[in-house]
């Protein structure tokens, strides 16, 4: 299996350290609000990675962290804590906000038919691990203290700029970050922030440096180490994470362990909504709930995600979603044939979807292979075994829940038989009447040489 590695800028074979185990870490959500579909796009793409690894014979150990403290409104170290801000506006505690949106995220994973991650650790459950990590960095001379926290000195890590190909001379304080005059270098970042002396935070902990809370980046370094060890096989996240978050994770982890943090770095590209980047601040976000309120299923969103490659910009608009629904209907109607397979149907092998996905998760090419196969298979009379085998291989890889397509009730089957009898008697009025009745139940009938075939209507 091959993946594009952001670290080396080339497509590489996945060669885990202890096969068949593959250590995969995905930077998870900050649990302060409903997730928008941009977040879900990213996670669905990594679910596809896990499914493809499994089908390829690997045993992925998948960790997604839950950021429930320390992520400030700027991705750098300024602004308010996102959870504390939300808590204030809702009149709740940060703990209540974290608990609510963590549950919400986990329910979303189920609704969207995710592979269950191996671990979903919370930052607040790993404060001691983060403190120990910072102590290790302190011992090695990578930290310094300012009036508001303990900072990482990026000038001590010579490769700091290389991952993101940053031009540090260009990185002037104040461009997008409020200047902090106490920082030694503009790119330095907080490992531990002190609680303000005049405010009691909902979330704060004692530390060797005083009461406070961890910086955002340190949780990932600490939890990678705790669950997956010094070097991951695959580290993944959104493309936005490259210049700050992942650069800082590398600086922390590699300074402490002296080992590469990950062999392969994967990044998903942006999602555009009507041509603009999706963002809470622009107020153009769409949630899974918005999609469901318009009558679409979570599988339709999954289908839309699969239609673009994870390294290209994908787009969301309602017309595209409607097109994805039509595509999914075609697949579901193929699945419905498992209830209508005739004895003596032909045995054919399922489409080879795995090979295309093993080539850097090329999901659009995978759908093309599947549809070429359907073009041929739809006109054949197939055995039930062939139909079910294909449905299972699609479901295992793409998670579209085709095997959950329902059979139609016996009454409707009787209507189909009666319509067929009317047609045989050339009673077209009655046949049309029965067809209309079936349509009212969301079913249509194709008249094929081998007999009638029912399908779900759009
Ligand atoms: Zn992270």
PDB file of N, CA and C and ligand atoms in Angstrom, residues 25-28 65 67 216-217 219-221 224 235-236 241 245-246 249, ligand 1:
ATOM      1  N   UNK A  25      -1.970   7.850  14.089  1.00  0.00           N
ATOM      2  CA  UNK A  25      -2.493   8.897  14.971  1.00  0.00           C
ATOM      3  C   UNK A  25      -3.165   9.962  14.120  1.00  0.00           C
ATOM      4  N   UNK A  26      -4.369  10.360  14.517  1.00  0.00           N
ATOM      5  CA  UNK A  26      -5.069  11.445  13.821  1.00  0.00           C
ATOM      6  C   UNK A  26      -5.367  12.549  14.819  1.00  0.00           C
ATOM      7  N   UNK A  27      -4.979  13.780  14.482  1.00  0.00           N
ATOM      8  CA  UNK A  27      -5.292  14.905  15.364  1.00  0.00           C
ATOM      9  C   UNK A  27      -6.803  15.095  15.380  1.00  0.00           C
ATOM     10  N   UNK A  28      -7.363  15.015  16.555  1.00  0.00           N
ATOM     11  CA  UNK A  28      -8.821  14.977  16.691  1.00  0.00           C
ATOM     12  C   UNK A  28      -9.448  16.341  16.913  1.00  0.00           C
ATOM     13  N   UNK A  65      -7.152  11.843  19.226  1.00  0.00           N
ATOM     14  CA  UNK A  65      -7.220  12.531  20.523  1.00  0.00           C
ATOM     15  C   UNK A  65      -8.425  13.461  20.587  1.00  0.00           C
ATOM     16  N   UNK A  67      -9.316  17.050  22.078  1.00  0.00           N
ATOM     17  CA  UNK A  67      -8.774  18.263  22.684  1.00  0.00           C
ATOM     18  C   UNK A  67      -9.865  18.913  23.519  1.00  0.00           C
ATOM     19  N   UNK A 216      -1.662  23.778  23.546  1.00  0.00           N
ATOM     20  CA  UNK A 216      -2.432  22.867  22.695  1.00  0.00           C
ATOM     21  C   UNK A 216      -1.580  21.731  22.128  1.00  0.00           C
ATOM     22  N   UNK A 217      -0.372  22.048  21.659  1.00  0.00           N
ATOM     23  CA  UNK A 217       0.399  21.066  20.884  1.00  0.00           C
ATOM     24  C   UNK A 217       0.932  19.912  21.724  1.00  0.00           C
ATOM     25  N   UNK A 219      -0.281  18.105  24.004  1.00  0.00           N
ATOM     26  CA  UNK A 219      -1.122  16.922  24.257  1.00  0.00           C
ATOM     27  C   UNK A 219      -0.878  15.838  23.212  1.00  0.00           C
ATOM     28  N   UNK A 220      -0.731  16.262  21.940  1.00  0.00           N
ATOM     29  CA  UNK A 220      -0.557  15.249  20.893  1.00  0.00           C
ATOM     30  C   UNK A 220       0.787  14.543  21.072  1.00  0.00           C
ATOM     31  N   UNK A 221       1.841  15.315  21.355  1.00  0.00           N
ATOM     32  CA  UNK A 221       3.151  14.688  21.554  1.00  0.00           C
ATOM     33  C   UNK A 221       3.098  13.701  22.718  1.00  0.00           C
ATOM     34  N   UNK A 224       0.771  10.628  21.770  1.00  0.00           N
ATOM     35  CA  UNK A 224       1.444   9.749  20.787  1.00  0.00           C
ATOM     36  C   UNK A 224       2.415   8.836  21.528  1.00  0.00           C
ATOM     37  N   UNK A 235       1.165   9.614  10.821  1.00  0.00           N
ATOM     38  CA  UNK A 235       0.564  10.717  11.573  1.00  0.00           C
ATOM     39  C   UNK A 235      -0.291  11.499  10.592  1.00  0.00           C
ATOM     40  N   UNK A 236      -1.505  11.840  11.010  1.00  0.00           N
ATOM     41  CA  UNK A 236      -2.423  12.422  10.036  1.00  0.00           C
ATOM     42  C   UNK A 236      -3.218  13.577  10.618  1.00  0.00           C
ATOM     43  N   UNK A 241      -2.797  22.027   9.711  1.00  0.00           N
ATOM     44  CA  UNK A 241      -1.930  21.711  10.846  1.00  0.00           C
ATOM     45  C   UNK A 241      -0.442  21.778  10.512  1.00  0.00           C
ATOM     46  N   UNK A 245       0.784  23.478  14.167  1.00  0.00           N
ATOM     47  CA  UNK A 245       0.544  22.373  15.094  1.00  0.00           C
ATOM     48  C   UNK A 245       1.487  21.192  14.849  1.00  0.00           C
ATOM     49  N   UNK A 246       1.580  20.741  13.615  1.00  0.00           N
ATOM     50  CA  UNK A 246       2.437  19.575  13.367  1.00  0.00           C
ATOM     51  C   UNK A 246       3.920  19.930  13.436  1.00  0.00           C
ATOM     52  N   UNK A 249       4.560  19.840  17.083  1.00  0.00           N
ATOM     53  CA  UNK A 249       4.600  18.454  17.590  1.00  0.00           C
ATOM     54  C   UNK A 249       5.957  17.815  17.282  1.00  0.00           C
TER      55      UNK A 249
HETATM   56 ZN1  LIG B   1      -2.147  17.012  16.978  1.00  0.00          ZN
END
